[in-house]
């Protein structure tokens, strides 16, 4: 594969046009990076138009007669190849994406975009004043549009399945119900036991850590795990993210609180994990459908949003929040903050950054309680979409679920149902990615460290190259060639399996909290 500018044959012509779709999407990503890091707020209105124009141009080119002619010719040309051949897969993904986009009427998409543009400000104001009623009519309209989207896309089981397809193909409401039940069974006893246990010391995390020093530490730790800054850079933002403009330029951001140091550090490790995925996609796939999500219209090489999250969670939690990591790196972190961490040892630091406490806010939740925030959102979204829950009843349902799962009383809707940006932008069906990512991270990490003893030994010594090599070989380099479960089956011998994740949480938190 690859792009050489020569047009010959069906597949080459298909690669050429798919490469131009990728260029348009990457151009949008550059504008998006700028909007989230550098742009003055006055630019927001026109920038939104520019991004919409590029997205529409990419979709129109994807669904154009030129693409369809090249696609027909490519399918004929590759007809004798095996089903898992990379070029066959790339071709099939173009076909699938065109089918997907053509099922959604332009008029419906337009209404969704318009509503999303207006909804953001209404949501932000409602959150500021903790006034759900002010957002409810907009959310009702957004749920209605998403229901129409589900009907247009089509589904076999539950309309929510159609909405999740864009983010996590193959995931169903029925499958999530089974998965979530197993997670709750495994995790709730831990949450309950920890609520009764003695808290580890964490005062030293809340001292005053200079912003510049935090950014330096964040970058150095990202580089430690293998983030390549010849093809990347780190910047400061309010909401951290990773974004790539092909594997040659993969950027990360982190957020900094001067009074809570772990935020910048773990934010950077998380985003660097995402970045490692993109930086290690096979270079031959650059600009091809195997490095472009043509359904979601993002120029990314990761196979699903959940698979992407598996890489960020793996590096953040299984590596960055491990005991070995702090035995190896606390001295270096301490040296960056003279006098601030002199009274802490590696064991105390490890325990502090792994303390678990139920809270209201998803983005501040710890490794153990995070998934309950996700389960709650997926269950409520599915109920809104199938009509079994009315928007007016949503805050009550939210607060009841928070109480049931985590035992907390939500003080107001700003700290509850209004906390996430997702619904205002029209995104329903994406929250499952986070929990699927957690499960997949544990499954991959378990196989990597058990299967090859050299990897575990290297991690003990602060050497991340063997683990990174294994992940590159089994996950990253394949880009979008294999589905998520194909990838997992090839790497670990089975599709998505929650047991390694539950075992990981049980072992880690039982040890830290001295549970029986
Ligand atoms: Zn992430």
Coordinates of C-alpha atoms and ligand atoms in Angstrom, one line a residue:
X1 CA 0.0 0.0 0.0
X2 CA 1.1 3.6 0.1
X3 CA 0.8 6.6 -2.0
X4 CA 3.1 7.3 -4.9
X5 CA 0.9 9.6 -7.1
X6 CA 0.7 7.0 -9.9
X7 CA -2.9 6.2 -10.9
X8 CA -3.1 2.7 -12.4
X9 CA -5.8 0.1 -11.9
X10 CA -8.8 0.1 -9.6
X11 CA -7.1 -0.3 -6.3
X12 CA -4.5 2.4 -7.0
X13 CA -7.3 4.8 -8.0
X14 CA -9.2 4.0 -4.8
X15 CA -6.1 4.7 -2.7
X16 CA -5.6 8.0 -4.5
X17 CA -9.1 9.2 -3.7
X18 CA -9.1 7.8 -0.2
X19 CA -5.8 9.6 0.3
X20 CA -7.5 12.9 -0.6
X21 CA -10.3 12.2 1.9
X22 CA -7.6 11.6 4.5
X23 CA -6.0 14.9 3.6
X24 CA -9.2 16.8 4.1
X25 CA -9.9 15.1 7.4
X26 CA -6.3 15.8 8.6
X27 CA -6.7 19.4 7.5
X28 CA -9.8 19.5 9.7
X29 CA -7.8 18.0 12.6
X30 CA -5.2 20.7 12.3
X31 CA -7.9 23.3 12.6
X32 CA -9.4 21.4 15.5
X33 CA -6.0 21.2 17.3
X34 CA -5.6 24.9 16.9
X35 CA -9.1 25.6 18.1
X36 CA -8.5 23.6 21.3
X37 CA -5.0 25.0 22.1
X38 CA -4.2 28.4 20.5
X39 CA -7.3 30.0 19.0
X40 CA -8.7 33.1 20.6
X41 CA -12.3 32.6 21.6
X42 CA -13.6 35.1 19.0
X43 CA -12.6 32.5 16.3
X44 CA -15.1 29.9 17.5
X45 CA -18.0 30.7 15.2
X46 CA -16.1 30.8 11.9
X47 CA -13.9 27.9 12.9
X48 CA -17.0 25.7 13.4
X49 CA -18.0 26.6 9.9
X50 CA -14.6 25.8 8.5
X51 CA -14.6 22.4 10.2
X52 CA -18.1 21.6 9.0
X53 CA -17.1 22.5 5.4
X54 CA -14.1 20.2 5.5
X55 CA -16.2 17.3 7.0
X56 CA -18.8 17.7 4.3
X57 CA -16.2 17.9 1.6
X58 CA -14.6 14.7 2.9
X59 CA -17.9 12.9 3.0
X60 CA -18.9 14.1 -0.5
X61 CA -15.6 13.0 -1.9
X62 CA -15.9 9.6 -0.2
X63 CA -19.5 9.1 -1.6
X64 CA -18.6 10.5 -5.1
X65 CA -19.0 8.8 -8.4
X66 CA -15.2 8.8 -8.7
X67 CA -14.8 6.8 -5.5
X68 CA -17.6 4.4 -6.4
X69 CA -16.0 3.7 -9.9
X70 CA -12.6 3.1 -8.3
X71 CA -14.3 1.0 -5.6
X72 CA -16.0 -1.3 -8.2
X73 CA -12.8 -1.7 -10.1
X74 CA -10.8 -2.4 -6.9
X75 CA -13.2 -5.0 -5.8
X76 CA -13.0 -6.7 -9.2
X77 CA -9.2 -6.5 -9.2
X78 CA -8.9 -8.0 -5.7
X79 CA -11.6 -10.6 -6.0
X80 CA -9.2 -13.6 -5.8
X81 CA -7.4 -12.3 -2.7
X82 CA -8.0 -13.8 0.8
X83 CA -10.6 -12.1 3.0
X84 CA -8.1 -10.8 5.5
X85 CA -5.7 -9.3 2.9
X86 CA -4.9 -5.7 3.8
X87 CA -6.0 -4.3 0.5
X88 CA -9.3 -6.3 0.6
X89 CA -9.9 -5.0 4.0
X90 CA -9.2 -1.4 3.0
X91 CA -11.6 -1.8 0.0
X92 CA -14.3 -3.3 2.2
X93 CA -14.1 -0.4 4.6
X94 CA -14.6 2.1 1.9
X95 CA -17.7 0.2 0.8
X96 CA -19.0 0.0 4.3
X97 CA -18.5 3.7 5.0
X98 CA -20.3 4.7 1.8
X99 CA -23.2 2.5 2.7
X100 CA -23.3 4.0 6.2
X101 CA -23.2 7.7 5.0
X102 CA -25.8 7.1 2.3
X103 CA -28.3 5.7 4.8
X104 CA -28.3 9.1 6.7
X105 CA -30.3 11.8 4.9
X106 CA -28.4 15.0 4.3
X107 CA -31.3 16.9 5.8
X108 CA -31.1 15.0 9.0
X109 CA -27.4 15.4 9.3
X110 CA -27.8 19.1 8.7
X111 CA -30.4 19.4 11.5
X112 CA -28.1 17.6 13.8
X113 CA -25.1 19.9 13.1
X114 CA -27.2 23.0 13.5
X115 CA -28.7 21.8 16.8
X116 CA -25.2 20.8 18.0
X117 CA -23.9 24.3 17.2
X118 CA -26.7 26.0 19.2
X119 CA -26.8 23.4 22.0
X120 CA -23.3 23.9 23.3
X121 CA -24.0 27.4 24.6
X122 CA -27.3 26.4 26.1
X123 CA -25.7 23.4 27.8
X124 CA -22.8 25.5 29.1
X125 CA -25.1 28.1 30.6
X126 CA -27.4 25.4 32.1
X127 CA -24.4 23.8 33.7
X128 CA -23.1 27.1 35.0
X129 CA -26.4 27.7 36.7
X130 CA -27.1 24.0 37.6
X131 CA -30.5 24.4 35.8
X132 CA -31.4 21.2 34.0
X133 CA -34.8 22.5 32.9
X134 CA -33.0 25.1 30.8
X135 CA -31.2 22.4 28.8
X136 CA -34.1 19.8 28.8
X137 CA -35.9 21.0 25.6
X138 CA -32.6 21.0 23.6
X139 CA -31.7 17.6 24.9
X140 CA -35.2 16.3 24.0
X141 CA -34.6 17.6 20.4
X142 CA -31.2 15.9 20.4
X143 CA -32.5 12.6 21.6
X144 CA -35.2 12.8 18.9
X145 CA -32.6 13.4 16.2
X146 CA -30.5 10.5 17.5
X147 CA -33.6 8.3 17.3
X148 CA -34.1 9.3 13.7
X149 CA -30.4 8.6 13.1
X150 CA -30.7 5.1 14.6
X151 CA -33.7 4.4 12.4
X152 CA -31.8 5.6 9.3
X153 CA -28.7 3.6 10.1
X154 CA -30.6 0.5 11.0
X155 CA -30.2 -2.2 13.7
X156 CA -31.1 -5.8 14.5
X157 CA -31.6 -5.5 18.2
X158 CA -31.8 -2.2 20.0
X159 CA -31.8 1.3 18.4
X160 CA -28.8 2.2 20.7
X161 CA -26.8 -0.5 18.7
X162 CA -27.0 1.7 15.6
X163 CA -25.6 4.7 17.5
X164 CA -22.7 2.8 19.0
X165 CA -21.8 1.4 15.6
X166 CA -20.0 4.6 14.7
X167 CA -17.7 4.5 17.7
X168 CA -17.5 0.8 18.6
X169 CA -18.7 -1.4 15.7
X170 CA -20.3 -4.7 16.8
X171 CA -21.2 -3.5 20.3
X172 CA -24.8 -4.1 21.2
X173 CA -27.0 -3.1 24.1
X174 CA -27.6 -6.8 24.9
X175 CA -23.8 -7.4 25.0
X176 CA -23.2 -4.4 27.2
X177 CA -25.9 -5.6 29.7
X178 CA -24.0 -8.9 30.2
X179 CA -20.6 -7.2 30.4
X180 CA -21.8 -4.6 32.9
X181 CA -23.5 -7.1 35.1
X182 CA -20.2 -9.1 35.3
X183 CA -18.2 -5.9 36.1
X184 CA -20.6 -4.9 38.8
X185 CA -20.5 -8.3 40.4
X186 CA -16.7 -8.2 40.4
X187 CA -16.2 -4.6 41.3
X188 CA -19.0 -3.6 43.7
X189 CA -17.6 -5.7 46.6
X190 CA -14.2 -3.8 46.2
X191 CA -15.9 -0.4 46.2
X192 CA -17.9 -1.3 49.3
X193 CA -14.9 -2.7 51.2
X194 CA -12.7 0.4 50.3
X195 CA -15.4 2.8 51.6
X196 CA -14.8 1.1 55.1
X197 CA -11.0 0.9 54.8
X198 CA -8.3 3.4 56.0
X199 CA -7.3 6.0 53.4
X200 CA -3.7 6.2 52.2
X201 CA -1.9 9.4 52.8
X202 CA -2.1 11.8 49.8
X203 CA -1.5 15.3 51.3
X204 CA 1.7 15.7 49.2
X205 CA -0.1 15.6 45.9
X206 CA -1.9 18.8 46.8
X207 CA 1.1 21.1 47.3
X208 CA 1.9 24.0 45.0
X209 CA 3.7 22.6 41.9
X210 CA 4.9 25.2 39.4
X211 CA 3.1 24.9 36.0
X212 CA 6.3 24.9 33.9
X213 CA 7.9 22.2 35.9
X214 CA 4.7 20.1 35.6
X215 CA 4.8 20.5 31.8
X216 CA 8.4 19.4 31.7
X217 CA 7.8 16.3 33.9
X218 CA 4.7 15.4 31.8
X219 CA 6.7 15.6 28.6
X220 CA 9.7 13.7 30.0
X221 CA 7.5 10.8 31.3
X222 CA 5.7 10.6 27.9
X223 CA 9.0 10.3 26.2
X224 CA 10.1 7.7 28.8
X225 CA 7.3 5.4 27.6
X226 CA 8.3 6.0 24.0
X227 CA 6.4 9.0 22.7
X228 CA 8.4 10.3 19.8
X229 CA 8.7 14.1 19.9
X230 CA 10.3 14.2 16.5
X231 CA 6.8 13.4 15.4
X232 CA 4.9 15.0 18.2
X233 CA 4.6 17.8 20.7
X234 CA 2.8 18.6 24.0
X235 CA 0.7 21.6 24.8
X236 CA -1.4 22.9 27.6
X237 CA -5.2 22.7 27.5
X238 CA -8.3 22.6 29.7
X239 CA -9.6 19.3 28.3
X240 CA -6.6 17.0 27.4
X241 CA -6.6 15.2 24.1
X242 CA -4.5 13.5 21.5
X243 CA -4.8 14.2 17.8
X244 CA -2.8 13.1 14.8
X245 CA -2.2 14.5 11.3
X246 CA -0.9 11.2 9.9
X247 CA 1.6 9.1 12.0
X248 CA 4.3 11.7 11.2
X249 CA 2.7 14.3 13.5
X250 CA 0.9 13.1 16.5
X251 CA 0.2 15.7 19.2
X252 CA -0.8 15.5 22.8
X253 CA -2.0 18.0 25.4
X254 CA -2.4 17.9 29.1
X255 CA -4.1 20.0 31.7
X256 CA -2.3 21.4 34.8
X257 CA -3.6 22.2 38.2
X258 CA -1.0 24.1 40.2
X259 CA -2.4 22.5 43.4
X260 CA -2.8 18.9 42.2
X261 CA 0.2 17.5 40.4
X262 CA -1.0 14.0 39.2
X263 CA -3.5 15.6 36.8
X264 CA -0.8 16.8 34.4
X265 CA 1.3 13.7 34.7
X266 CA -1.3 11.0 34.2
X267 CA -3.1 13.2 31.6
X268 CA 0.2 13.2 29.6
X269 CA 0.7 9.4 30.1
X270 CA -2.9 8.8 29.0
X271 CA -2.6 10.9 25.9
X272 CA 0.8 9.6 25.1
X273 CA -0.7 6.1 25.1
X274 CA -3.2 7.2 22.5
X275 CA -0.3 8.8 20.6
X276 CA 1.8 5.6 20.6
X277 CA -1.0 3.9 18.9
X278 CA -1.0 6.4 16.0
X279 CA 2.8 6.8 15.8
X280 CA 3.2 3.0 15.5
X281 CA 0.6 2.3 12.7
X282 CA 2.3 0.6 9.7
X283 CA 3.9 3.5 7.7
X284 CA 2.6 1.8 4.5
X285 CA -1.0 2.5 5.7
X286 CA -0.4 6.3 5.8
X287 CA -3.3 8.2 4.0
X288 CA -5.0 4.8 3.3
X289 CA -8.4 3.6 4.5
X290 CA -6.5 1.5 7.1
X291 CA -5.4 4.8 8.7
X292 CA -8.7 6.6 8.2
X293 CA -12.0 6.1 10.1
X294 CA -14.3 6.7 7.1
X295 CA -17.4 6.0 9.1
X296 CA -16.7 8.5 11.9
X297 CA -14.8 10.8 9.5
X298 CA -11.6 11.0 11.7
X299 CA -8.2 10.5 10.2
X300 CA -7.1 7.9 12.7
X301 CA -5.4 4.6 12.5
X302 CA -7.0 3.1 15.7
X303 CA -9.5 0.4 14.9
X304 CA -12.2 1.6 17.3
X305 CA -12.6 4.3 20.0
X306 CA -12.5 1.5 22.6
X307 CA -9.3 0.0 21.1
X308 CA -7.8 3.5 21.2
X309 CA -8.8 3.9 24.8
X310 CA -7.2 0.6 25.6
X311 CA -3.8 2.0 24.7
X312 CA -4.2 5.2 26.7
X313 CA -5.5 3.3 29.8
X314 CA -2.8 0.6 29.5
X315 CA 0.0 3.2 29.7
X316 CA -1.7 5.4 32.2
X317 CA -3.0 2.7 34.6
X318 CA -1.1 -0.5 34.1
X319 CA 2.3 1.2 33.6
X320 CA 2.0 4.7 35.1
X321 CA 0.1 3.7 38.2
X322 CA 2.2 0.6 38.9
X323 CA 4.4 0.3 41.9
X324 CA 7.5 -0.4 39.7
X325 CA 6.9 2.9 37.8
X326 CA 7.2 4.9 41.0
X327 CA 10.2 2.9 42.4
X328 CA 11.9 3.7 39.1
X329 CA 10.9 7.3 38.6
X330 CA 10.0 9.0 41.9
X331 CA 13.6 10.3 42.3
X332 CA 13.4 12.0 38.9
X333 CA 10.0 13.6 39.6
X334 CA 11.1 14.7 43.0
X335 CA 14.2 16.4 41.5
X336 CA 11.8 18.5 39.3
X337 CA 10.1 19.9 42.4
X338 CA 12.8 20.9 44.8
X339 CA 11.6 20.5 48.4
X340 CA 8.1 19.4 47.6
X341 CA 8.3 15.7 47.7
X342 CA 11.2 15.1 50.2
X343 CA 9.0 13.5 52.8
X344 CA 7.5 10.9 50.5
X345 CA 8.7 7.4 49.4
X346 CA 7.8 5.4 46.3
X347 CA 5.4 3.2 48.2
X348 CA 3.5 6.2 49.6
X349 CA 3.4 7.8 46.2
X350 CA 2.1 4.7 44.5
X351 CA -0.6 4.3 47.1
X352 CA -1.6 8.0 46.9
X353 CA -2.0 8.0 43.1
X354 CA -4.2 4.8 43.4
X355 CA -6.5 5.9 46.2
X356 CA -10.1 5.2 45.4
X357 CA -13.1 7.2 46.5
X358 CA -16.5 7.5 45.0
X359 CA -17.2 10.9 43.5
X360 CA -19.7 12.7 41.3
X361 CA -17.5 13.7 38.4
X362 CA -16.5 11.2 35.8
X363 CA -13.3 12.9 34.6
X364 CA -12.0 13.0 38.2
X365 CA -12.9 9.4 39.0
X366 CA -10.3 6.8 39.9
X367 CA -9.5 3.6 38.2
X368 CA -11.9 1.5 40.3
X369 CA -15.0 3.8 40.3
X370 CA -14.7 5.1 36.8
X371 CA -16.6 2.4 35.1
X372 CA -19.7 3.0 37.2
X373 CA -19.9 6.5 35.7
X374 CA -19.8 4.8 32.3
X375 CA -22.4 2.1 33.0
X376 CA -24.8 4.7 34.3
X377 CA -24.5 6.8 31.2
X378 CA -24.8 3.9 28.8
X379 CA -27.9 2.6 30.6
X380 CA -29.6 6.0 30.6
X381 CA -28.7 6.8 27.0
X382 CA -30.2 3.5 25.9
X383 CA -33.4 4.2 27.9
X384 CA -33.7 7.7 26.4
X385 CA -33.2 6.3 22.9
X386 CA -35.8 3.5 23.2
X387 CA -38.2 5.8 24.9
X388 CA -38.4 4.0 28.3
X389 CA -37.0 7.1 30.0
X390 CA -38.2 10.7 29.4
X391 CA -35.7 13.6 29.4
X392 CA -37.7 15.2 32.2
X393 CA -37.1 12.2 34.4
X394 CA -33.4 12.0 33.6
X395 CA -31.9 13.9 36.6
X396 CA -33.8 11.7 39.0
X397 CA -32.7 8.5 37.3
X398 CA -29.1 9.8 37.2
X399 CA -29.0 10.6 40.9
X400 CA -30.7 7.3 41.8
X401 CA -28.0 5.4 39.8
X402 CA -25.2 7.3 41.4
X403 CA -26.6 6.4 44.8
X404 CA -27.1 2.8 43.8
X405 CA -23.7 2.3 42.3
X406 CA -21.4 4.5 44.3
X407 CA -23.4 5.4 47.3
X408 CA -23.1 9.2 46.7
X409 CA -25.7 11.9 46.9
X410 CA -25.4 14.2 43.9
X411 CA -25.6 17.8 45.2
X412 CA -26.9 19.5 42.1
X413 CA -27.3 18.9 38.3
X414 CA -24.1 20.7 37.4
X415 CA -22.3 17.9 39.4
X416 CA -24.7 15.3 38.0
X417 CA -26.5 15.0 34.7
X418 CA -25.1 18.3 33.2
X419 CA -21.4 17.5 33.7
X420 CA -20.5 16.1 30.3
X421 CA -20.2 17.9 27.0
X422 CA -21.1 14.9 24.9
X423 CA -24.9 15.2 24.7
X424 CA -24.8 18.9 23.7
X425 CA -22.7 18.0 20.7
X426 CA -25.2 15.3 19.7
X427 CA -22.9 12.4 20.6
X428 CA -25.0 9.6 22.0
X429 CA -23.5 6.1 22.1
X430 CA -19.8 6.8 22.7
X431 CA -19.4 6.3 26.5
X432 CA -19.0 2.5 26.2
X433 CA -15.6 3.1 24.6
X434 CA -14.1 4.0 28.0
X435 CA -15.1 0.8 29.7
X436 CA -14.3 -1.4 26.7
X437 CA -10.9 0.3 26.6
X438 CA -10.3 -0.5 30.3
X439 CA -11.3 -4.2 29.7
X440 CA -9.2 -4.5 26.6
X441 CA -6.2 -2.8 28.3
X442 CA -6.1 -5.4 31.1
X443 CA -6.6 -8.3 28.6
X444 CA -3.7 -7.1 26.5
X445 CA -1.4 -6.3 29.4
X446 CA -2.1 -9.6 31.0
X447 CA -1.2 -11.5 27.9
X448 CA 1.9 -9.4 27.2
X449 CA 3.3 -9.7 30.7
X450 CA 2.4 -13.4 31.2
X451 CA 3.3 -14.6 27.8
X452 CA 6.7 -13.0 27.6
X453 CA 8.6 -12.9 30.9
X454 CA 11.1 -10.4 29.4
X455 CA 8.4 -7.8 29.3
X456 CA 7.5 -8.0 33.0
X457 CA 11.2 -8.0 34.0
X458 CA 11.8 -4.9 31.8
X459 CA 8.9 -3.1 33.4
X460 CA 10.4 -3.8 36.8
X461 CA 13.5 -2.1 35.6
X462 CA 11.8 0.9 34.0
X463 CA 12.4 -0.3 30.4
X464 CA 9.3 0.2 28.3
X465 CA 10.6 -0.9 24.9
X466 CA 9.7 -4.6 25.2
X467 CA 6.1 -3.8 26.1
X468 CA 5.9 -1.1 23.4
X469 CA 7.3 -3.6 20.9
X470 CA 4.7 -6.2 21.8
X471 CA 1.9 -3.7 21.5
X472 CA 3.2 -2.4 18.2
X473 CA 3.4 -5.9 16.9
X474 CA 0.0 -7.1 18.1
X475 CA -2.1 -3.9 18.1
X476 CA -0.7 -0.6 16.7
X477 CA 0.9 -1.6 13.4
X478 CA -2.3 -3.2 12.1
X479 CA -4.1 0.2 12.0
X480 CA -7.7 -0.5 11.0
X481 CA -7.0 -3.8 9.2
X482 CA -8.7 -6.1 11.8
X483 CA -11.8 -5.5 13.8
X484 CA -11.4 -5.0 17.5
X485 CA -12.3 -8.5 18.4
X486 CA -10.2 -10.0 15.6
X487 CA -7.3 -8.0 16.9
X488 CA -7.9 -9.2 20.5
X489 CA -8.3 -12.8 19.3
X490 CA -5.1 -12.7 17.4
X491 CA -3.2 -11.1 20.3
X492 CA -4.8 -12.9 23.3
X493 CA -6.6 -15.9 21.9
X494 CA -10.1 -14.6 22.6
X495 CA -12.5 -11.7 22.0
X496 CA -13.2 -9.0 24.7
X497 CA -13.0 -10.7 28.1
X498 CA -13.6 -8.8 31.4
X499 CA -11.9 -11.4 33.7
X500 CA -8.3 -10.0 33.5
X501 CA -9.6 -6.5 34.3
X502 CA -11.6 -7.7 37.3
X503 CA -8.6 -9.8 38.5
X504 CA -6.3 -6.7 38.0
X505 CA -8.5 -4.4 40.1
X506 CA -9.0 -7.1 42.8
X507 CA -5.3 -7.7 43.1
X508 CA -4.3 -4.1 43.1
X509 CA -6.9 -2.6 45.4
X510 CA -6.9 -5.6 47.8
X511 CA -3.2 -5.0 48.2
X512 CA -3.3 -1.2 48.6
X513 CA -6.2 -1.3 51.0
X514 CA -5.2 -4.5 52.8
X515 CA -8.5 -6.2 52.1
X516 CA -9.0 -9.8 53.1
Ligands
LIG1 ZN1 -8.5 8.7 26.1

